[in-house]
GROMACS .gro file of C-alpha atoms in nm:
model
  423
    1MET     CA    1  11.789  12.909  11.379
    2THR     CA    2  11.424  13.012  11.388
    3ASP     CA    3  11.297  12.892  11.051
    4PHE     CA    4  11.404  12.528  11.077
    5TYR     CA    5  11.376  12.261  11.341
    6ASP     CA    6  11.743  12.169  11.305
    7ALA     CA    7  12.035  12.182  11.061
    8LEU     CA    8  11.941  11.846  10.910
    9GLU     CA    9  11.657  12.008  10.716
   10THR     CA   10  11.888  12.230  10.511
   11ARG     CA   11  12.169  11.984  10.437
   12GLU     CA   12  12.299  11.948  10.085
   13PRO     CA   13  12.091  11.667   9.932
   14ALA     CA   14  12.405  11.471   9.851
   15ALA     CA   15  12.518  11.491  10.214
   16ARG     CA   16  12.178  11.370  10.335
   17GLU     CA   17  12.175  11.080  10.090
   18ALA     CA   18  12.528  10.982  10.191
   19ALA     CA   19  12.436  10.989  10.560
   20LEU     CA   20  12.122  10.779  10.512
   21LEU     CA   21  12.300  10.521  10.299
   22ALA     CA   22  12.593  10.509  10.541
   23ALA     CA   23  12.348  10.425  10.821
   24LEU     CA   24  12.164  10.162  10.618
   25PRO     CA   25  12.405   9.867  10.660
   26GLY     CA   26  12.398   9.910  11.037
   27VAL     CA   27  12.018   9.922  11.037
   28VAL     CA   28  11.997   9.602  10.833
   29ALA     CA   29  12.258   9.424  11.047
   30GLN     CA   30  12.090   9.531  11.371
   31ALA     CA   31  11.753   9.409  11.243
   32GLN     CA   32  11.897   9.075  11.135
   33ALA     CA   33  12.061   9.029  11.475
   34HIS     CA   34  11.774   9.135  11.701
   35SER     CA   35  11.451   9.086  11.501
   36SER     CA   36  11.366   8.724  11.424
   37ALA     CA   37  11.126   8.828  11.148
   38ALA     CA   38  11.387   9.051  10.984
   39ALA     CA   39  11.641   8.769  11.007
   40GLU     CA   40  11.398   8.548  10.817
   41LEU     CA   41  11.295   8.810  10.562
   42LEU     CA   42  11.655   8.914  10.499
   43ALA     CA   43  11.812   8.567  10.509
   44GLY     CA   44  12.119   8.554  10.288
   45VAL     CA   45  12.151   8.933  10.270
   46ASP     CA   46  12.497   9.071  10.349
   47ALA     CA   47  12.417   9.390  10.539
   48ARG     CA   48  12.757   9.536  10.449
   49GLU     CA   49  12.654   9.542  10.083
   50VAL     CA   50  12.330   9.736  10.134
   51THR     CA   51  12.494  10.071  10.069
   52SER     CA   52  12.287  10.210   9.780
   53ARG     CA   53  11.927  10.258   9.678
   54ALA     CA   54  11.978   9.994   9.409
   55ALA     CA   55  12.087   9.745   9.675
   56LEU     CA   56  11.795   9.846   9.899
   57ALA     CA   57  11.555   9.787   9.609
   58GLN     CA   58  11.668   9.423   9.596
   59LEU     CA   59  11.528   9.357   9.943
   60PRO     CA   60  11.170   9.231   9.981
   61VAL     CA   61  10.884   9.470  10.055
   62LEU     CA   62  10.703   9.399  10.382
   63ARG     CA   63  10.335   9.485  10.350
   64LYS     CA   64  10.078   9.520  10.625
   65SER     CA   65   9.904   9.195  10.530
   66GLU     CA   66  10.234   9.011  10.590
   67LEU     CA   67  10.290   9.199  10.916
   68LEU     CA   68   9.940   9.101  11.034
   69ARG     CA   69   9.997   8.737  10.935
   70ARG     CA   70  10.320   8.719  11.131
   71GLN     CA   71  10.161   8.876  11.437
   72ARG     CA   72   9.867   8.636  11.427
   73GLU     CA   73  10.098   8.336  11.403
   74ARG     CA   74  10.285   8.446  11.718
   75ARG     CA   75  10.001   8.621  11.896
   76HIS     CA   76  10.062   8.473  12.242
   77GLY     CA   77  10.440   8.448  12.236
   78ASP     CA   78  10.536   8.765  12.048
   79PRO     CA   79  10.256   9.012  11.972
   80PHE     CA   80  10.486   9.204  11.734
   81GLY     CA   81  10.542   8.902  11.511
   82GLY     CA   82  10.917   8.903  11.564
   83LEU     CA   83  10.960   9.249  11.415
   84ALA     CA   84  11.023   9.459  11.726
   85THR     CA   85  11.345   9.455  11.926
   86VAL     CA   86  11.179   9.589  12.243
   87GLY     CA   87  10.914   9.443  12.474
   88TRP     CA   88  10.843   9.364  12.837
   89ARG     CA   89  10.890   9.083  13.090
   90GLY     CA   90  10.772   8.753  12.946
   91LEU     CA   91  10.863   8.829  12.584
   92ALA     CA   92  11.180   8.746  12.393
   93ARG     CA   93  11.281   9.111  12.440
   94PRO     CA   94  11.201   9.176  12.807
   95GLN     CA   95  11.237   9.554  12.816
   96GLY     CA   96  11.248   9.878  12.621
   97ALA     CA   97  10.880   9.927  12.531
   98ARG     CA   98  10.724  10.230  12.700
   99ARG     CA   99  10.380  10.174  12.550
  100VAL     CA  100  10.206   9.924  12.324
  101PHE     CA  101   9.915  10.011  12.095
  102GLN     CA  102   9.649   9.824  11.902
  103SER     CA  103   9.540   9.932  11.555
  104PRO     CA  104   9.262   9.772  11.346
  105GLY     CA  105   9.347   9.417  11.245
  106PRO     CA  106   9.436   9.396  11.524
  107ILE     CA  107   9.796   9.500  11.471
  108TYR     CA  108  10.016   9.582  11.770
  109GLU     CA  109  10.273   9.862  11.761
  110PRO     CA  110  10.542   9.938  12.019
  111GLU     CA  111  10.660  10.274  12.142
  112GLY     CA  112  11.017  10.284  12.271
  113GLU     CA  113  11.175  10.494  12.543
  114ALA     CA  114  11.347  10.757  12.328
  115ALA     CA  115  11.212  11.111  12.342
  116ASP     CA  116  10.994  11.198  12.040
  117TRP     CA  117  11.007  10.831  11.939
  118TRP     CA  118  10.768  10.896  11.648
  119ARG     CA  119  10.971  11.204  11.528
  120MET     CA  120  10.666  11.431  11.521
  121ALA     CA  121  10.831  11.745  11.664
  122ARG     CA  122  10.966  11.832  11.320
  123ALA     CA  123  10.617  11.847  11.166
  124LEU     CA  124  10.480  12.047  11.458
  125PHE     CA  125  10.762  12.299  11.427
  126ALA     CA  126  10.696  12.340  11.053
  127ALA     CA  127  10.329  12.408  11.139
  128GLY     CA  128  10.432  12.693  11.369
  129PHE     CA  129  10.427  12.527  11.711
  130ARG     CA  130  10.691  12.651  11.955
  131SER     CA  131  10.810  12.595  12.309
  132GLY     CA  132  10.561  12.731  12.561
  133ASP     CA  133  10.255  12.674  12.342
  134LEU     CA  134   9.947  12.497  12.476
  135VAL     CA  135   9.847  12.225  12.232
  136HIS     CA  136   9.491  12.091  12.222
  137ASN     CA  137   9.533  11.725  12.118
  138SER     CA  138   9.210  11.567  11.997
  139PHE     CA  139   9.363  11.248  11.861
  140SER     CA  140   9.270  10.926  12.035
  141TYR     CA  141   9.463  10.836  12.349
  142HIS     CA  142   9.332  10.481  12.380
  143LEU     CA  143   9.423  10.171  12.178
  144THR     CA  144   9.574  10.350  11.876
  145PRO     CA  145   9.896  10.558  11.898
  146ALA     CA  146   9.781  10.884  11.735
  147GLY     CA  147   9.741  11.075  12.062
  148SER     CA  148  10.080  10.965  12.190
  149ILE     CA  149  10.247  11.036  11.855
  150MET     CA  150  10.140  11.400  11.876
  151GLU     CA  151  10.192  11.441  12.249
  152THR     CA  152  10.550  11.312  12.252
  153GLY     CA  153  10.635  11.542  11.962
  154ALA     CA  154  10.479  11.840  12.137
  155HIS     CA  155  10.667  11.763  12.459
  156ALA     CA  156  10.992  11.743  12.263
  157LEU     CA  157  10.925  12.101  12.149
  158GLY     CA  158  10.858  12.215  12.505
  159CYS     CA  159  10.483  12.249  12.461
  160THR     CA  160  10.209  12.186  12.718
  161VAL     CA  161   9.940  11.941  12.603
  162PHE     CA  162   9.570  11.919  12.679
  163PRO     CA  163   9.478  11.552  12.609
  164GLY     CA  164   9.132  11.605  12.466
  165GLY     CA  165   9.108  11.275  12.282
  166VAL     CA  166   8.807  11.205  12.059
  167GLY     CA  167   8.442  11.292  12.116
  168ASN     CA  168   8.293  11.500  12.400
  169THR     CA  169   8.262  11.798  12.169
  170GLU     CA  170   8.101  12.031  12.421
  171LEU     CA  171   8.358  11.959  12.690
  172GLN     CA  172   8.646  12.001  12.449
  173LEU     CA  173   8.502  12.330  12.327
  174GLN     CA  174   8.466  12.446  12.689
  175ALA     CA  175   8.832  12.358  12.751
  176MET     CA  176   8.937  12.556  12.445
  177ALA     CA  177   8.742  12.860  12.556
  178GLU     CA  178   8.876  12.848  12.912
  179LEU     CA  179   9.236  12.731  12.858
  180GLY     CA  180   9.313  12.927  12.542
  181PRO     CA  181   9.524  12.678  12.343
  182HIS     CA  182   9.758  12.821  12.081
  183GLY     CA  183   9.716  12.527  11.845
  184TYR     CA  184   9.515  12.216  11.763
  185VAL     CA  185   9.624  11.870  11.656
  186GLY     CA  186   9.374  11.612  11.535
  187THR     CA  187   9.161  11.531  11.234
  188PRO     CA  188   9.050  11.820  11.013
  189SER     CA  189   8.686  11.708  11.034
  190PHE     CA  190   8.677  11.741  11.414
  191LEU     CA  191   8.842  12.082  11.400
  192LYS     CA  192   8.570  12.191  11.159
  193ILE     CA  193   8.303  12.067  11.401
  194LEU     CA  194   8.462  12.256  11.689
  195LEU     CA  195   8.489  12.582  11.493
  196GLU     CA  196   8.131  12.555  11.366
  197ARG     CA  197   7.998  12.483  11.714
  198ALA     CA  198   8.195  12.775  11.855
  199ALA     CA  199   8.043  13.006  11.592
  200GLU     CA  200   7.692  12.879  11.664
  201GLN     CA  201   7.735  12.940  12.036
  202GLN     CA  202   7.923  13.268  11.986
  203ILE     CA  203   8.226  13.135  12.170
  204ALA     CA  204   8.544  13.325  12.084
  205LEU     CA  205   8.868  13.129  12.038
  206PRO     CA  206   9.116  13.412  11.975
  207SER     CA  207   9.425  13.217  12.085
  208LEU     CA  208   9.368  12.929  11.841
  209VAL     CA  209   9.574  13.028  11.536
  210LYS     CA  210   9.742  12.708  11.408
  211ALA     CA  211   9.674  12.341  11.358
  212LEU     CA  212   9.849  12.023  11.249
  213VAL     CA  213   9.594  11.785  11.101
  214SER     CA  214   9.624  11.427  10.983
  215GLY     CA  215   9.430  11.104  10.945
  216GLU     CA  216   9.200  11.245  10.676
  217ALA     CA  217   9.216  11.449  10.358
  218CYS     CA  218   9.225  11.826  10.402
  219PRO     CA  219   9.123  11.974  10.066
  220PRO     CA  220   9.181  12.342   9.978
  221SER     CA  221   8.818  12.428  10.056
  222LEU     CA  222   8.858  12.301  10.413
  223ARG     CA  223   9.191  12.477  10.452
  224ALA     CA  224   9.020  12.800  10.339
  225PHE     CA  225   8.743  12.743  10.597
  226PHE     CA  226   9.004  12.718  10.873
  227ALA     CA  227   9.179  13.033  10.752
  228GLU     CA  228   8.847  13.222  10.758
  229HIS     CA  229   8.823  13.128  11.126
  230GLY     CA  230   9.175  13.247  11.199
  231VAL     CA  231   9.346  12.906  11.196
  232GLN     CA  232   9.638  12.821  10.966
  233ALA     CA  233   9.622  12.445  10.918
  234PHE     CA  234   9.906  12.223  10.802
  235GLN     CA  235   9.902  11.855  10.713
  236CYS     CA  236  10.136  11.570  10.799
  237TYR     CA  237  10.162  11.213  10.676
  238ALA     CA  238  10.224  10.956  10.948
  239THR     CA  239  10.132  10.595  11.021
  240ALA     CA  240  10.102  10.387  11.337
  241ASP     CA  241  10.382  10.161  11.212
  242LEU     CA  242  10.636  10.423  11.108
  243GLY     CA  243  10.557  10.751  11.280
  244LEU     CA  244  10.618  11.066  11.076
  245ILE     CA  245  10.685  11.014  10.705
  246ALA     CA  246  10.640  11.365  10.558
  247TYR     CA  247  10.503  11.706  10.656
  248GLU     CA  248  10.374  12.028  10.507
  249THR     CA  249  10.557  12.361  10.529
  250ALA     CA  250  10.459  12.724  10.487
  251ALA     CA  251  10.543  12.689  10.116
  252ARG     CA  252  10.229  12.474  10.071
  253GLU     CA  253  10.399  12.277   9.794
  254GLY     CA  254  10.389  11.908   9.872
  255LEU     CA  255  10.505  11.726  10.184
  256VAL     CA  256  10.873  11.726  10.283
  257VAL     CA  257  11.005  11.381  10.375
  258ASP     CA  258  11.119  11.338  10.736
  259GLU     CA  259  11.492  11.316  10.807
  260GLY     CA  260  11.468  10.980  10.984
  261VAL     CA  261  11.332  10.764  10.702
  262ILE     CA  262  11.423  10.649  10.352
  263VAL     CA  263  11.129  10.673  10.112
  264GLU     CA  264  11.090  10.487   9.783
  265ILE     CA  265  10.803  10.500   9.533
  266VAL     CA  266  10.752  10.152   9.385
  267GLN     CA  267  10.517   9.977   9.146
  268PRO     CA  268  10.185   9.917   9.326
  269GLY     CA  269  10.191   9.563   9.458
  270GLY     CA  270  10.550   9.518   9.339
  271SER     CA  271  10.894   9.610   9.463
  272GLU     CA  272  11.067   9.788   9.173
  273PRO     CA  273  11.099  10.168   9.205
  274VAL     CA  274  10.904  10.366   8.945
  275ALA     CA  275  11.054  10.637   8.726
  276PRO     CA  276  11.111  10.972   8.900
  277GLY     CA  277  10.783  11.163   8.922
  278ASP     CA  278  10.561  10.861   8.848
  279ILE     CA  279  10.286  10.761   9.088
  280GLY     CA  280  10.343  10.446   9.291
  281GLU     CA  281  10.323  10.295   9.637
  282VAL     CA  282  10.506  10.466   9.922
  283VAL     CA  283  10.762  10.224  10.071
  284VAL     CA  284  10.948  10.338  10.382
  285THR     CA  285  11.261  10.219  10.562
  286THR     CA  286  11.283  10.356  10.913
  287LEU     CA  287  11.612  10.399  11.096
  288ASN     CA  288  11.447  10.317  11.431
  289PRO     CA  289  11.638  10.032  11.603
  290ASP     CA  290  11.339   9.950  11.829
  291TYR     CA  291  11.112   9.865  11.537
  292PRO     CA  292  11.334   9.827  11.229
  293LEU     CA  293  11.083   9.817  10.945
  294ILE     CA  294  11.285   9.779  10.626
  295ARG     CA  295  11.101   9.850  10.299
  296PHE     CA  296  10.760   9.867  10.465
  297GLY     CA  297  10.481   9.908  10.211
  298THR     CA  298  10.233  10.165  10.335
  299GLY     CA  299   9.970  10.082  10.073
  300ASP     CA  300   9.941  10.456   9.995
  301LEU     CA  301   9.997  10.607   9.653
  302SER     CA  302  10.207  10.917   9.598
  303ALA     CA  303  10.482  11.059   9.377
  304VAL     CA  304  10.796  11.264   9.422
  305LEU     CA  305  10.780  11.632   9.330
  306PRO     CA  306  11.075  11.769   9.133
  307GLY     CA  307  11.303  12.032   9.282
  308GLU     CA  308  11.342  12.156   9.639
  309CYS     CA  309  11.088  12.309   9.874
  310PRO     CA  310  11.068  12.693   9.856
  311SER     CA  311  11.080  12.692  10.237
  312GLY     CA  312  11.452  12.612  10.218
  313ARG     CA  313  11.421  12.251  10.329
  314THR     CA  314  11.619  12.033  10.093
  315ASN     CA  315  11.475  11.686  10.140
  316VAL     CA  316  11.260  11.532   9.868
  317ARG     CA  317  10.889  11.611   9.863
  318LEU     CA  318  10.582  11.395   9.810
  319ARG     CA  319  10.276  11.515   9.624
  320GLY     CA  320  10.059  11.400   9.910
  321TRP     CA  321   9.813  11.114   9.941
  322LEU     CA  322   9.691  11.006   9.597
  323GLY     CA  323   9.490  10.695   9.685
  324ARG     CA  324   9.546  10.337   9.790
  325ALA     CA  325   9.776  10.092   9.615
  326ASP     CA  326   9.562   9.793   9.708
  327GLN     CA  327   9.331   9.776   9.408
  328ALA     CA  328   9.238   9.411   9.452
  329THR     CA  329   8.914   9.313   9.285
  330LYS     CA  330   8.720   8.988   9.243
  331VAL     CA  331   8.658   8.856   8.891
  332ARG     CA  332   8.459   8.537   8.833
  333GLY     CA  333   8.511   8.435   9.193
  334MET     CA  334   8.888   8.497   9.181
  335PHE     CA  335   9.070   8.785   9.347
  336VAL     CA  336   9.311   8.977   9.125
  337HIS     CA  337   9.581   9.176   9.306
  338PRO     CA  338   9.827   9.443   9.192
  339GLY     CA  339  10.104   9.210   9.303
  340GLN     CA  340   9.998   8.962   9.037
  341LEU     CA  341  10.037   9.229   8.769
  342ALA     CA  342  10.383   9.296   8.909
  343GLN     CA  343  10.462   8.925   8.864
  344VAL     CA  344  10.351   8.945   8.502
  345ALA     CA  345  10.577   9.246   8.447
  346GLN     CA  346  10.874   9.064   8.600
  347ARG     CA  347  10.834   8.785   8.346
  348HIS     CA  348  10.869   9.031   8.058
  349PRO     CA  349  11.152   9.282   8.125
  350GLY     CA  350  11.148   9.615   7.947
  351LEU     CA  351  10.775   9.686   7.964
  352GLY     CA  352  10.632  10.023   8.061
  353ARG     CA  353  10.313  10.073   8.259
  354LEU     CA  354  10.053   9.794   8.281
  355ARG     CA  355   9.682   9.826   8.345
  356LEU     CA  356   9.426   9.548   8.372
  357VAL     CA  357   9.084   9.680   8.270
  358VAL     CA  358   8.782   9.486   8.394
  359SER     CA  359   8.463   9.565   8.202
  360GLY     CA  360   8.121   9.418   8.127
  361GLU     CA  361   7.879   9.283   8.383
  362PRO     CA  362   7.945   9.063   8.687
  363ALA     CA  363   7.984   8.696   8.589
  364ALA     CA  364   8.035   8.803   8.226
  365GLU     CA  365   8.345   9.021   8.260
  366ARG     CA  366   8.599   9.103   7.994
  367LEU     CA  367   8.961   9.145   8.097
  368LEU     CA  368   9.192   9.360   7.889
  369LEU     CA  369   9.559   9.396   7.978
  370ARG     CA  370   9.694   9.720   7.837
  371VAL     CA  371  10.073   9.731   7.824
  372GLU     CA  372  10.318  10.001   7.718
  373ILE     CA  373  10.602   9.857   7.510
  374PRO     CA  374  10.906  10.018   7.347
  375GLN     CA  375  10.845  10.097   6.981
  376ALA     CA  376  11.135   9.879   6.876
  377GLN     CA  377  11.011   9.571   7.061
  378ALA     CA  378  10.890   9.299   6.823
  379PRO     CA  379  10.727   9.079   6.718
  380ALA     CA  380  10.422   9.234   6.879
  381GLY     CA  381  10.189   8.942   6.810
  382GLU     CA  382  10.418   8.697   6.981
  383LEU     CA  383  10.462   8.927   7.283
  384ALA     CA  384  10.085   8.966   7.317
  385GLN     CA  385  10.043   8.590   7.324
  386GLN     CA  386  10.317   8.555   7.583
  387LEU     CA  387  10.159   8.821   7.801
  388ALA     CA  388   9.817   8.658   7.776
  389ALA     CA  389   9.971   8.329   7.880
  390SER     CA  390  10.141   8.492   8.177
  391VAL     CA  391   9.816   8.650   8.294
  392ARG     CA  392   9.646   8.311   8.266
  393GLU     CA  393   9.921   8.138   8.467
  394VAL     CA  394   9.940   8.403   8.740
  395THR     CA  395   9.572   8.492   8.785
  396LYS     CA  396   9.399   8.179   8.648
  397LEU     CA  397   9.191   8.413   8.430
  398ARG     CA  398   9.192   8.479   8.058
  399ALA     CA  399   9.261   8.830   7.932
  400GLU     CA  400   9.301   8.999   7.598
  401VAL     CA  401   9.615   9.206   7.549
  402GLU     CA  402   9.650   9.551   7.397
  403LEU     CA  403  10.002   9.678   7.327
  404CYS     CA  404  10.031  10.054   7.370
  405ALA     CA  405  10.286  10.323   7.290
  406PRO     CA  406  10.516  10.443   7.570
  407GLY     CA  407  10.352  10.714   7.782
  408SER     CA  408  10.000  10.643   7.656
  409LEU     CA  409   9.861  10.499   7.980
  410PRO     CA  410   9.761  10.739   8.259
  411ASP     CA  411  10.024  10.808   8.524
  412ASP     CA  412   9.787  10.766   8.820
  413GLY     CA  413   9.933  10.464   8.995
  414LYS     CA  414   9.636  10.250   8.899
  415VAL     CA  415   9.715   9.899   8.772
  416ILE     CA  416   9.364   9.751   8.802
  417GLU     CA  417   9.069   9.949   8.665
  418ASP     CA  418   8.725   9.818   8.752
  419GLY     CA  419   8.481   9.950   8.492
  420ARG     CA  420   8.204   9.693   8.536
  421ARG     CA  421   7.838   9.787   8.519
  422TYR     CA  422   7.640   9.704   8.830
  423GLU     CA  423   7.300   9.847   8.730
   0.00000   0.00000   0.00000
């Protein structure tokens, strides 16, 4: 099997879905038993009944702000906020963590002892990396996990790794010229700097023919620049909390979801899944027993692409990164969050998309809630009054309401639109 990392990638979609859902009750039960935070978040949940996506959608979404709050509350006794089931001597879980990392916040993330703990080998393989390759890794090796995420994946493939880390451009370029790496992993912007500097100094890099980039956007123009310099670059979508979520293939049509996670697209700030193909927040459940994040809200916007990948991989595909779900804005001294719009929607079942439009000038704003409603829903005047009252109760702000036809609002994942004039 030379085209695929393993047989999981080409499973019948129904078989994959059945396998993921069959594993879900065990994941939930294990989290409840060994993660104090999960036991609290999932109190009253019968793990044996979480056997469908509908049942999964009934569980609460854990967002990074909540994760940070829990870690801060237990900073000295449990730096993982009760979410991890591994640790070291002195913690509730005295063993099992190979490394611990610190991301901005600060938020602490564990790395367990399993090989390719972050599941990155699959993305590297899709980008053309193979056993015996020398990989130049320019992701950070200190504090944050990016360097380790890539290195452990490369080692799982049988690759050798040069741990370049960030910065030291001239030294890294010298290493490339003298060691002859077959591929690069890191941010696309640093790869561009290296290739430009090599061209300026007339340094040939004939062995460098592939790259797996992440951490930043890689638009078509930048991809074309890499190709002009002999490098075929592929993207992957990963986070410090979850590891690999999705990865690009030679088909160049979206990002294929990793085999070790369950991905949902939900209303930004809410928890209800959106209609197939609609833009929403990426929510991920990982099957990792060391750090069992169940319905973790990434804060990123994306959407599911229809159909299967032309590469032959059969898992669902994401359109890629389409922005951030956290569209919080301050109006008249009050913060308005997407989650508050989700609360309004929950009070009035059957609505379509909602969008709160903020216009005017600071301190003299006008709020307009635009709402898609079914044509048959009536009386419209009464519904508008009810919606205005709900906005007032939830946000403490007054808003006008405009009822719109189904499908009339943009499908861009935006629920708060800030159109104020600041001139």
